Tab-separated table of C-alpha atoms and ligand atoms in Angstrom:
chain	number	residue	atom	x	y	z
A	30	MET	CA	0.000	0.000	0.000
A	31	THR	CA	1.232	3.500	-0.789
A	32	VAL	CA	1.190	6.241	1.807
A	33	VAL	CA	-1.862	7.668	0.022
A	34	ASP	CA	-3.727	4.328	0.076
A	35	ARG	CA	-3.097	4.056	3.774
A	36	PHE	CA	-4.083	7.628	4.470
A	37	LEU	CA	-7.345	7.370	2.527
A	38	LYS	CA	-8.151	4.201	4.447
A	39	TYR	CA	-7.478	5.620	7.924
A	40	VAL	CA	-9.433	8.859	7.464
A	41	LYS	CA	-12.555	6.746	6.903
A	42	PHE	CA	-12.447	5.751	10.571
A	43	ASP	CA	-14.298	8.231	12.775
A	44	THR	CA	-11.855	8.787	15.636
A	45	GLU	CA	-12.936	12.187	16.904
A	46	SER	CA	-11.916	12.426	20.558
A	47	SER	CA	-14.067	13.958	23.269
A	48	THR	CA	-13.391	15.926	26.449
A	49	GLU	CA	-16.748	14.824	27.856
A	50	THR	CA	-16.462	11.103	28.479
A	51	GLY	CA	-13.652	10.853	31.038
A	52	VAL	CA	-12.474	7.460	29.785
A	53	THR	CA	-9.484	6.359	27.697
A	54	PRO	CA	-9.790	6.164	24.787
A	55	SER	CA	-12.356	8.937	25.033
A	56	THR	CA	-14.409	7.568	22.146
A	57	PRO	CA	-14.978	3.967	20.983
A	58	GLY	CA	-14.154	4.810	17.365
A	59	GLN	CA	-10.499	5.174	18.286
A	60	MET	CA	-10.422	1.553	19.444
A	61	VAL	CA	-11.905	0.445	16.126
A	62	LEU	CA	-9.016	2.053	14.261
A	63	ALA	CA	-6.554	0.773	16.872
A	64	LYS	CA	-7.681	-2.810	16.256
A	65	GLU	CA	-7.335	-2.358	12.514
A	66	LEU	CA	-3.818	-0.949	12.940
A	67	GLU	CA	-2.888	-3.767	15.298
A	68	LYS	CA	-4.000	-6.234	12.628
A	69	GLU	CA	-1.956	-4.471	9.958
A	70	LEU	CA	1.130	-4.432	12.164
A	71	ARG	CA	0.820	-8.179	12.666
A	72	GLU	CA	0.267	-8.763	8.963
A	73	MET	CA	3.394	-6.734	8.246
A	74	GLY	CA	5.291	-9.224	10.385
A	75	LEU	CA	6.382	-6.767	13.064
A	76	GLU	CA	7.338	-7.983	16.521
A	77	ASP	CA	6.070	-7.243	20.025
A	78	VAL	CA	2.789	-5.938	18.621
A	79	SER	CA	0.582	-4.833	21.493
A	80	LEU	CA	-2.688	-2.969	21.908
A	81	ASP	CA	-3.675	-2.226	25.488
A	82	ASP	CA	-7.134	-1.519	26.863
A	83	LYS	CA	-6.489	2.233	26.766
A	84	GLY	CA	-5.929	2.108	23.019
A	85	TYR	CA	-2.136	2.446	22.965
A	86	ILE	CA	-0.404	0.500	20.215
A	87	MET	CA	3.257	-0.448	20.184
A	88	ALA	CA	5.263	-2.578	17.773
A	89	THR	CA	8.856	-3.295	16.874
A	90	LEU	CA	10.798	-3.483	13.660
A	91	SER	CA	13.834	-5.449	14.786
A	92	ALA	CA	17.368	-4.325	14.036
A	93	ASN	CA	18.993	-5.837	10.940
A	94	THR	CA	22.542	-5.005	11.924
A	95	ASP	CA	24.873	-6.359	14.597
A	96	LYS	CA	26.193	-2.903	15.283
A	97	LYS	CA	25.195	-1.400	18.599
A	98	VAL	CA	22.556	1.096	17.543
A	99	PRO	CA	20.201	3.032	19.822
A	100	ALA	CA	16.544	2.012	19.730
A	101	ILE	CA	14.462	4.908	18.400
A	102	GLY	CA	10.741	5.407	18.071
A	103	PHE	CA	8.144	7.070	15.872
A	104	VAL	CA	4.883	8.207	17.403
A	105	ALA	CA	1.584	9.415	15.937
A	106	HIS	CA	-1.936	9.855	17.287
A	107	MET	CA	-5.079	8.153	16.084
A	108	ASP	CA	-7.716	10.638	17.220
A	109	THR	CA	-8.946	13.726	15.396
A	110	SER	CA	-9.922	17.091	16.847
A	111	PRO	CA	-13.356	17.596	18.407
A	112	ASP	CA	-13.407	21.013	16.691
A	113	LEU	CA	-15.150	19.582	13.634
A	114	THR	CA	-16.660	16.195	12.930
A	115	GLY	CA	-14.456	13.436	11.546
A	116	LYS	CA	-17.394	11.253	10.620
A	117	ASN	CA	-17.949	10.369	6.969
A	118	VAL	CA	-14.746	11.986	5.827
A	119	ASN	CA	-14.935	12.032	2.066
A	120	PRO	CA	-11.558	13.132	0.751
A	121	ARG	CA	-10.844	14.222	-2.782
A	122	ILE	CA	-7.530	14.315	-4.600
A	123	VAL	CA	-6.854	17.447	-6.617
A	124	LYS	CA	-4.212	16.347	-9.105
A	125	ASN	CA	-1.662	18.788	-10.469
A	126	TYR	CA	-3.035	21.731	-8.499
A	127	ASP	CA	-3.273	24.850	-10.663
A	128	GLY	CA	-2.796	27.436	-7.899
A	129	LYS	CA	-6.423	28.604	-8.024
A	130	ASP	CA	-9.515	28.250	-5.831
A	131	ILE	CA	-10.598	24.724	-4.926
A	132	PRO	CA	-14.359	24.525	-4.352
A	133	LEU	CA	-14.944	21.979	-1.588
A	134	ASN	CA	-18.718	21.971	-2.090
A	135	ASN	CA	-21.412	24.506	-2.971
A	136	GLU	CA	-20.797	26.422	0.205
A	137	PHE	CA	-17.091	26.340	0.994
A	138	THR	CA	-14.026	27.101	-1.082
A	139	LEU	CA	-10.410	26.464	-0.252
A	140	SER	CA	-8.772	29.572	-1.643
A	141	PRO	CA	-5.232	30.923	-1.847
A	142	ASN	CA	-6.767	34.298	-0.963
A	143	ASP	CA	-7.352	32.924	2.525
A	144	PHE	CA	-4.458	30.463	2.581
A	145	PRO	CA	-1.658	31.966	0.459
A	146	GLU	CA	0.702	29.063	1.228
A	147	MET	CA	-1.433	26.933	-1.131
A	148	VAL	CA	0.408	28.362	-4.122
A	149	ASP	CA	3.633	26.755	-2.865
A	150	TYR	CA	2.044	23.465	-3.948
A	151	LYS	CA	1.212	24.424	-7.510
A	152	GLY	CA	1.756	21.373	-9.684
A	153	GLN	CA	1.464	18.980	-6.733
A	154	ASP	CA	-1.442	16.748	-5.749
A	155	LEU	CA	-3.540	17.897	-2.806
A	156	ILE	CA	-5.924	15.846	-0.716
A	157	VAL	CA	-8.837	18.037	0.395
A	158	THR	CA	-12.161	17.574	2.204
A	159	ASP	CA	-15.692	17.788	0.840
A	160	GLY	CA	-16.241	20.832	3.068
A	161	LYS	CA	-18.354	18.972	5.612
A	162	THR	CA	-15.706	17.449	7.876
A	163	LEU	CA	-12.108	17.870	8.807
A	164	LEU	CA	-9.655	15.735	6.862
A	165	GLY	CA	-7.751	14.047	9.660
A	166	ALA	CA	-4.259	14.538	8.234
A	167	ASP	CA	-3.655	15.509	11.859
A	168	ASP	CA	-2.534	12.912	12.531
A	169	LYS	CA	-3.501	10.074	10.215
A	170	ALA	CA	-0.926	11.368	7.769
A	171	GLY	CA	1.615	10.611	10.502
A	172	ILE	CA	0.313	7.073	10.964
A	173	ALA	CA	0.298	6.417	7.221
A	174	GLU	CA	3.826	7.794	6.873
A	175	ILE	CA	5.271	5.717	9.704
A	176	LEU	CA	3.725	2.481	8.456
A	177	THR	CA	4.761	3.137	4.868
A	178	ALA	CA	8.326	3.839	5.984
A	179	ILE	CA	8.425	0.683	8.117
A	180	GLN	CA	7.166	-1.390	5.188
A	181	TYR	CA	9.847	0.204	3.006
A	182	LEU	CA	12.551	-0.732	5.504
A	183	LYS	CA	11.221	-4.290	5.602
A	184	ASP	CA	11.292	-4.472	1.814
A	185	HIS	CA	14.831	-3.040	1.638
A	186	PRO	CA	17.004	-5.081	4.002
A	187	GLU	CA	20.091	-3.510	2.419
A	188	ILE	CA	19.274	-0.403	4.486
A	189	LYS	CA	20.763	-1.186	7.882
A	190	HIS	CA	18.954	0.077	10.927
A	191	GLY	CA	18.663	-0.487	14.658
A	192	LYS	CA	15.553	-1.411	16.565
A	193	ILE	CA	12.671	0.823	15.546
A	194	ARG	CA	9.629	1.161	17.765
A	195	ILE	CA	6.217	2.396	16.670
A	196	GLY	CA	3.770	4.042	19.080
A	197	PHE	CA	0.218	5.055	18.203
A	198	THR	CA	-1.712	6.933	20.875
A	199	PRO	CA	-5.325	7.922	21.507
A	200	ASP	CA	-6.676	11.303	22.667
A	201	GLU	CA	-3.832	13.638	21.727
A	202	GLU	CA	-6.299	16.314	20.693
A	203	ILE	CA	-7.783	16.498	24.165
A	204	GLY	CA	-4.325	16.762	25.730
A	205	ALA	CA	-4.339	13.214	27.083
A	206	GLY	CA	-2.236	11.366	24.511
A	207	ALA	CA	0.699	10.810	26.843
A	208	ASP	CA	-1.370	9.958	29.927
A	209	TYR	CA	-0.954	6.193	29.705
A	210	PHE	CA	2.055	6.007	27.418
A	211	ASP	CA	4.375	3.399	28.918
A	212	VAL	CA	7.775	4.956	28.256
A	213	GLU	CA	9.595	2.042	29.852
A	214	LYS	CA	7.794	-0.527	27.724
A	215	PHE	CA	8.458	1.590	24.638
A	216	GLY	CA	12.125	1.249	25.514
A	217	CYS	CA	13.650	3.843	23.197
A	218	GLN	CA	16.470	6.305	23.758
A	219	TRP	CA	14.506	8.910	21.918
A	220	ALA	CA	11.570	9.229	19.534
A	221	TYR	CA	9.864	11.582	17.104
A	222	THR	CA	6.222	12.468	16.868
A	223	MET	CA	5.155	12.661	13.223
A	224	ASP	CA	2.580	15.302	14.056
A	225	GLY	CA	3.843	18.577	12.654
A	226	GLY	CA	2.290	20.682	9.910
A	227	PRO	CA	3.787	21.686	6.558
A	228	ILE	CA	6.779	19.998	4.955
A	229	GLY	CA	10.080	20.785	6.648
A	230	GLU	CA	8.756	21.484	10.121
A	231	LEU	CA	11.063	20.299	12.861
A	232	GLU	CA	10.182	21.340	16.363
A	233	TYR	CA	11.672	20.910	19.788
A	234	GLU	CA	10.266	23.952	21.536
A	235	ASN	CA	6.657	24.310	22.602
A	236	PHE	CA	4.601	26.365	24.995
A	237	ASN	CA	4.484	26.055	28.733
A	238	ALA	CA	0.797	25.696	29.355
A	239	ALA	CA	-1.731	26.196	32.124
A	240	GLY	CA	-5.510	25.919	32.210
A	241	VAL	CA	-7.594	28.329	34.243
A	242	LYS	CA	-11.143	28.150	35.532
A	243	ILE	CA	-12.601	31.098	37.390
A	244	ASN	CA	-15.861	30.763	39.274
A	245	ILE	CA	-17.840	33.825	40.282
A	246	GLN	CA	-20.645	33.802	42.801
A	247	GLY	CA	-22.894	36.840	42.486
A	248	ARG	CA	-26.103	37.733	44.287
A	249	SER	CA	-29.294	37.788	42.268
A	250	VAL	CA	-32.023	40.151	43.360
A	251	HIS	CA	-35.100	41.366	41.475
A	252	PRO	CA	-33.738	44.220	39.367
A	253	GLY	CA	-36.483	46.553	40.635
A	254	TYR	CA	-35.259	46.140	44.206
A	255	ALA	CA	-31.569	45.668	43.440
A	256	LYS	CA	-30.042	48.963	44.589
A	257	ASP	CA	-27.023	48.223	46.832
A	258	LYS	CA	-28.047	44.572	46.941
A	259	MET	CA	-27.433	42.916	43.589
A	260	VAL	CA	-23.978	41.605	42.765
A	261	ASN	CA	-24.007	40.694	39.084
A	262	ALA	CA	-21.641	37.794	38.356
A	263	LEU	CA	-21.637	38.655	34.650
A	264	VAL	CA	-20.463	42.207	35.374
A	265	ILE	CA	-17.671	40.825	37.518
A	266	ALA	CA	-16.667	38.426	34.750
A	267	ASN	CA	-16.584	41.313	32.319
A	268	LYS	CA	-14.455	43.388	34.691
A	269	LEU	CA	-11.991	40.565	35.163
A	270	ILE	CA	-11.630	39.988	31.435
A	271	SER	CA	-11.051	43.706	30.864
A	272	LEU	CA	-8.199	43.743	33.394
A	273	LEU	CA	-6.072	41.227	31.482
A	274	PRO	CA	-3.738	42.647	28.805
A	275	ALA	CA	-5.749	43.164	25.623
A	276	ASN	CA	-2.768	42.899	23.295
A	277	GLU	CA	-1.605	39.578	24.730
A	278	ARG	CA	-4.214	37.432	23.074
A	279	PRO	CA	-3.701	34.735	20.433
A	280	GLU	CA	-4.983	37.037	17.688
A	281	HIS	CA	-2.264	39.596	18.484
A	282	THR	CA	0.723	37.353	19.135
A	283	ALA	CA	3.192	35.224	17.144
A	284	HIS	CA	6.599	33.486	17.356
A	285	TYR	CA	7.794	33.523	20.966
A	286	GLU	CA	5.035	35.794	22.273
A	287	GLY	CA	2.869	34.222	24.930
A	288	PHE	CA	-0.779	34.939	25.625
A	289	PHE	CA	-3.887	34.780	27.784
A	290	HIS	CA	-6.636	33.126	25.758
A	291	LEU	CA	-10.231	33.510	26.881
A	292	THR	CA	-11.797	30.147	26.009
A	293	ASN	CA	-15.253	30.489	27.454
A	294	VAL	CA	-17.613	32.637	29.475
A	295	SER	CA	-20.925	31.464	30.745
A	296	GLY	CA	-23.265	32.481	33.463
A	297	THR	CA	-26.201	34.362	34.863
A	298	VAL	CA	-26.544	37.194	37.374
A	299	ASP	CA	-26.179	34.586	40.120
A	300	THR	CA	-23.074	32.702	38.958
A	301	ALA	CA	-20.580	32.902	36.150
A	302	SER	CA	-17.538	30.980	35.045
A	303	VAL	CA	-14.662	32.119	32.887
A	304	GLY	CA	-12.114	29.857	31.222
A	305	TYR	CA	-8.631	30.804	30.104
A	306	ILE	CA	-5.564	29.087	28.831
A	307	ILE	CA	-2.160	30.632	29.518
A	308	ARG	CA	0.757	29.995	27.173
A	309	ASP	CA	4.395	31.083	27.016
A	310	HIS	CA	7.597	29.466	25.721
A	311	ASN	CA	9.664	31.113	28.434
A	312	ARG	CA	9.193	29.460	31.793
A	313	GLU	CA	9.813	32.649	33.776
A	314	LEU	CA	7.359	34.658	31.693
A	315	PHE	CA	4.916	31.777	32.006
A	316	GLU	CA	5.127	31.878	35.796
A	317	GLY	CA	4.730	35.665	35.567
A	318	ARG	CA	1.529	35.253	33.578
A	319	LYS	CA	0.158	32.852	36.157
A	320	LYS	CA	0.994	35.360	38.874
A	321	LEU	CA	-0.792	38.115	36.965
A	322	MET	CA	-3.863	35.877	36.731
A	323	GLN	CA	-3.755	35.276	40.475
A	324	ASP	CA	-3.228	38.994	41.192
A	325	THR	CA	-6.161	39.878	38.947
A	326	VAL	CA	-8.477	37.509	40.786
A	327	ASP	CA	-7.202	38.868	44.117
A	328	TYR	CA	-7.957	42.401	42.946
A	329	ILE	CA	-11.459	41.382	41.845
A	330	ASN	CA	-12.016	39.979	45.323
A	331	LYS	CA	-10.997	43.349	46.761
A	332	LEU	CA	-13.594	45.043	44.570
A	333	TYR	CA	-16.223	42.333	45.128
A	334	PRO	CA	-15.255	40.539	48.335
A	335	GLY	CA	-15.603	36.789	48.445
A	336	THR	CA	-17.055	36.398	44.977
A	337	THR	CA	-14.321	34.879	42.882
A	338	THR	CA	-12.257	31.693	43.026
A	339	LEU	CA	-9.435	30.597	40.782
A	340	GLU	CA	-8.448	27.081	39.727
A	341	MET	CA	-5.222	27.075	37.773
A	342	LYS	CA	-3.414	23.944	36.637
A	343	ASP	CA	-0.183	23.440	34.699
A	344	GLN	CA	-0.850	21.307	31.620
A	345	TYR	CA	2.558	20.808	30.019
A	346	TYR	CA	5.985	22.396	29.731
A	347	ASN	CA	8.381	23.397	27.004
A	348	MET	CA	10.292	20.280	25.929
A	349	ARG	CA	13.313	22.402	25.012
A	350	GLU	CA	14.927	21.878	28.419
A	351	LYS	CA	14.722	18.099	27.948
A	352	VAL	CA	15.807	18.036	24.308
A	353	GLU	CA	18.663	20.531	24.430
A	354	PRO	CA	20.919	18.185	26.429
A	355	VAL	CA	20.486	15.615	23.609
A	356	MET	CA	20.560	17.957	20.626
A	357	HIS	CA	21.951	15.209	18.386
A	358	VAL	CA	18.358	13.954	18.254
A	359	VAL	CA	17.286	17.140	16.495
A	360	ASP	CA	20.477	17.272	14.431
A	361	LEU	CA	19.783	13.770	13.133
A	362	ALA	CA	16.334	14.742	11.913
A	363	PHE	CA	17.786	17.900	10.384
A	364	GLU	CA	20.404	15.853	8.543
A	365	ALA	CA	17.813	13.326	7.371
A	366	MET	CA	15.591	16.039	5.937
A	367	THR	CA	18.460	17.693	4.146
A	368	ALA	CA	19.568	14.327	2.744
A	369	VAL	CA	16.179	13.730	1.092
A	370	GLY	CA	15.902	17.276	-0.240
A	371	VAL	CA	13.627	18.796	2.381
A	372	THR	CA	14.584	22.193	3.798
A	373	PRO	CA	14.217	21.973	7.566
A	374	ILE	CA	12.118	24.706	9.152
A	375	VAL	CA	13.011	24.780	12.837
A	376	LYS	CA	10.576	26.898	14.764
A	377	PRO	CA	8.827	26.976	18.125
A	378	ILE	CA	5.452	25.248	18.307
A	379	ARG	CA	2.670	27.558	19.389
A	380	GLY	CA	0.970	24.719	21.166
A	381	GLY	CA	1.941	21.417	22.686
A	382	THR	CA	2.551	17.932	21.435
A	383	ASP	CA	2.482	14.501	22.971
A	384	GLY	CA	6.214	14.664	22.534
A	385	ALA	CA	6.477	17.529	24.996
A	386	ARG	CA	4.987	15.454	27.756
A	387	LEU	CA	6.873	12.337	26.687
A	388	SER	CA	10.082	14.361	26.905
A	389	PHE	CA	9.319	15.114	30.542
A	390	MET	CA	8.490	11.432	31.084
A	391	GLY	CA	12.012	10.479	30.003
A	392	LEU	CA	11.619	10.065	26.247
A	393	PRO	CA	13.076	13.066	24.373
A	394	CYS	CA	10.680	13.531	21.509
A	395	PRO	CA	10.908	16.334	18.927
A	396	ASN	CA	8.160	16.790	16.375
A	397	ILE	CA	8.479	16.305	12.618
A	398	PHE	CA	6.118	17.456	9.861
A	399	ALA	CA	3.323	15.162	8.767
A	400	GLY	CA	2.631	17.517	5.845
A	401	GLY	CA	-0.871	18.849	6.451
A	402	HIS	CA	-2.242	22.389	6.601
A	403	ASN	CA	-5.199	24.064	8.332
A	404	PHE	CA	-5.693	21.340	10.906
A	405	HIS	CA	-8.948	20.903	12.835
A	406	GLY	CA	-11.292	22.231	10.179
A	407	ARG	CA	-12.875	21.769	6.783
A	408	TYR	CA	-10.028	23.642	5.050
A	409	GLU	CA	-7.530	21.028	6.105
A	410	PHE	CA	-5.475	19.672	3.206
A	411	VAL	CA	-2.337	17.654	2.699
A	412	PRO	CA	-0.073	17.586	-0.369
A	413	ILE	CA	0.706	14.002	-1.359
A	414	GLN	CA	4.307	14.939	-2.136
A	415	SER	CA	4.759	16.172	1.452
A	416	MET	CA	3.573	12.827	2.825
A	417	GLU	CA	5.953	11.013	0.495
A	418	LYS	CA	8.830	13.158	1.736
A	419	ALA	CA	7.894	12.433	5.345
A	420	VAL	CA	8.182	8.713	4.557
A	421	GLN	CA	11.666	9.296	3.149
A	422	VAL	CA	12.642	11.314	6.226
A	423	ILE	CA	11.647	8.444	8.541
A	424	VAL	CA	13.588	5.927	6.481
A	425	LYS	CA	16.614	8.234	6.414
A	426	ILE	CA	16.513	8.824	10.165
A	427	ALA	CA	16.531	5.057	10.723
A	428	GLU	CA	19.451	4.692	8.339
A	429	LEU	CA	21.488	7.599	9.757
A	430	ALA	CA	20.915	6.535	13.348
A	431	ALA	CA	22.590	3.223	12.507
A	432	ASN	CA	25.577	4.935	10.907
A	433	LYS	CA	26.484	7.136	13.843
B	30	LIG	ZN1	-1.858	16.257	15.920
């Protein structure tokens, strides 16, 4: 099977994850795909194939050299984002893309006016959606690429490599992909997530991240009798939001700039809740942002005594501090990309990856492009040539790791 055949097969599985269910995997559809992948891994003749009850898959391609070579891993996630449905994904291949608008259906058009990077792929073949679902290149492109590369290595025993481990995880999109990842069982010195975006991406820096929930207890009184009695929780919520720096929001920040992102507000006069996420690459600035959040809530409680409580929880940290001591891991990927004609684009992730948490669990794990664009929505697309290059990068990493 080609990388495209595999990809088109996997996107047909509805593996949308959910923050609502509280179980792992968060949705049964992920287990359906997991079982199919387990079967394929066995049919490919891989060793130590395992699928646990949480939906984590591991498998081994054994070394074919006597040289002492470090065991390395490749990781991808099976779930798709809850931001848009992944049910009945109906992909279409646009061959030899002409650089113009691509109508997805009667309603939605994928246009270089909105996504100027599309023109970089003129002459290539793009896989797009039918406008009703996301595509699922995040991260089924990664799964397809890893399996295609492993099959290639099996078919080409003249390429010497060490032990290669494969890890497929559930629930990455809800931030839980590393929760039950057994790093010890995986048994690798380092690994790569194949979960980046456009071709060339190579990432070992991500945000430090915290989640915030603010609860506000007001006092509801009939508005006609409210003078000096009513405490309106919605007004307090509004005040709190207005106190946080207006220019430090996702829509005004880029590169290494962190932010406060208001994720939800709900409530009545009686009670309100406000959700934020806090992000910053720099740990000190990150802690500073958390302090500002705490100070803001404290100030609100001075204005409106006893109304407001803050729950703030760290979610993940910047993997840079874990990867920098083993920079050869990044250098190897850089060298592999260059060797197959891909220009590496090393930049900080404005988000997190499973690899960030795995790095803190003892498995240094930079992120490599899977090739897709516009993840989590109907405008998602992936150039076939990018997926093919990702396959070559995996093969080359395996080869180079054995030559060091
Ligand atoms: Zn992903």
